[in-house]
Amino acid sequence: MNSEKKRIILGIETSCDETSAALFVPGKGIIAQTLFSQIETHKPFGGVLPEVASRGQLERIKGIVEECIRAASLSIDDITTVAVTHKPGLPGSLLVGVCFAKAFAWASGKELIGIDHLEGHAFSAFIEHSIPFPHLCITASGGHTSMYYIQGFGNYQTIASTIDDAAGEAFDKISKVLGLGYPGGPIIEKYARDNNFADVFSYPRPCKDTMTFSFSGLKTAILYDLVKRGAYDLATRTLLDHSEQLKRDVASSLLVCIGDIFEHKVKLAYSQYPEAQALSFVGGVACNKYLKERLKTWCDRRKLKFFTPSPRYCTDNASMIAFVGNYKAEQGLFSSFDLDILR
Ligand code: KG4
Ligand code: ZN
């Protein structure tokens, strides 16, 4: 990059079913973000269909990037650096973003940086807040649930991760079982709120005293509890009891259970990292007001700062990719044009 030229980073995110572009200017922050979500396409299937997702990415990527540059009143020449998610995610979807970013950067002489999607989430709260180091971060989405000990930009270690499913997947699957639709998180939250967050069924809280998450057993426990109550037929995979009260009871019991699991894990992590000065809660599941409130209350009691991004930066977005791209560029961590996807 020409040393006279002010760095402007174009972030590109296509790891799953969102196509997003964003522009980051040092000193100003995010100046534009565009995003197209395929949620409506995947809704009838109760989850993301990978082949359909990658085709959707291909149809949208060019328009989303152009729209973002236009929204910021910039031209292609103003951009110095392209930061793109290259792992982890759906291979076909990732390929669209990485191929587009490489072609764009190569053809117009830009720097290229491959970004880890999870690092994007882990630093997403910085888009709107200044968070002291060291701090703990809990990342919960449809594909991942982890905790990090963060000591600086790009300097973090995973201190807990899931051994099977992610928290978001538990919401999505149980919502599907109850016939409530996709994505499950917001619907489960609504039903749980209507039930005053009552813990009716006391589902099991697994891995209580270890730094591991597990949500697969919880999904099975809920399913078998429904079978036991005569509300679900395993052989035909159909819900037999369609009462709204049962849905509310399952939803609120599930949400309170996940709230307990998160709170317990944060407590355990703080006992191991007492010097941590704050907690951030990020990823799609961090849109959940009940979970945010519980974690904030826990932090308030201990005089710890609590941070969470606005919902638009919790779910998949390119702003977090552009933000990480900026500090990677400052650290000189560029990628070659051999950049490839990693699952
Ligand atoms: O971060 P994200 O957009 O995509 C992944 O990287 O997976 O997260 C999507 C996940 C879905 O599982 C969705 O059900 C969940 O975030 N989610 C929520 C809420 N809004 C979205 N989970 C709980 N409560 C919500 N309000
Ligand atoms: Zn994500």
Coordinates of C-alpha atoms and ligand atoms in Angstrom, one line a residue, residues 13 15 117-118 121 141-144 283-284 314-317 320, ligand 2:
E13 CA -18.6 -12.2 5.0
S15 CA -19.5 -18.1 5.7
H117 CA -15.1 -15.9 11.4
L118 CA -14.9 -16.7 15.1
H121 CA -17.4 -12.6 16.5
S141 CA -24.2 -18.8 17.6
G142 CA -25.9 -21.5 15.4
G143 CA -22.6 -23.2 14.7
H144 CA -20.3 -22.4 17.6
G283 CA -22.8 -14.2 18.3
G284 CA -26.4 -14.6 17.1
C314 CA -24.4 -10.2 16.8
T315 CA -25.6 -12.2 13.9
D316 CA -23.2 -12.8 11.0
N317 CA -22.0 -9.5 9.5
M320 CA -16.7 -7.6 12.4
Ligands
ZN2 ZN -21.3 -16.5 13.0

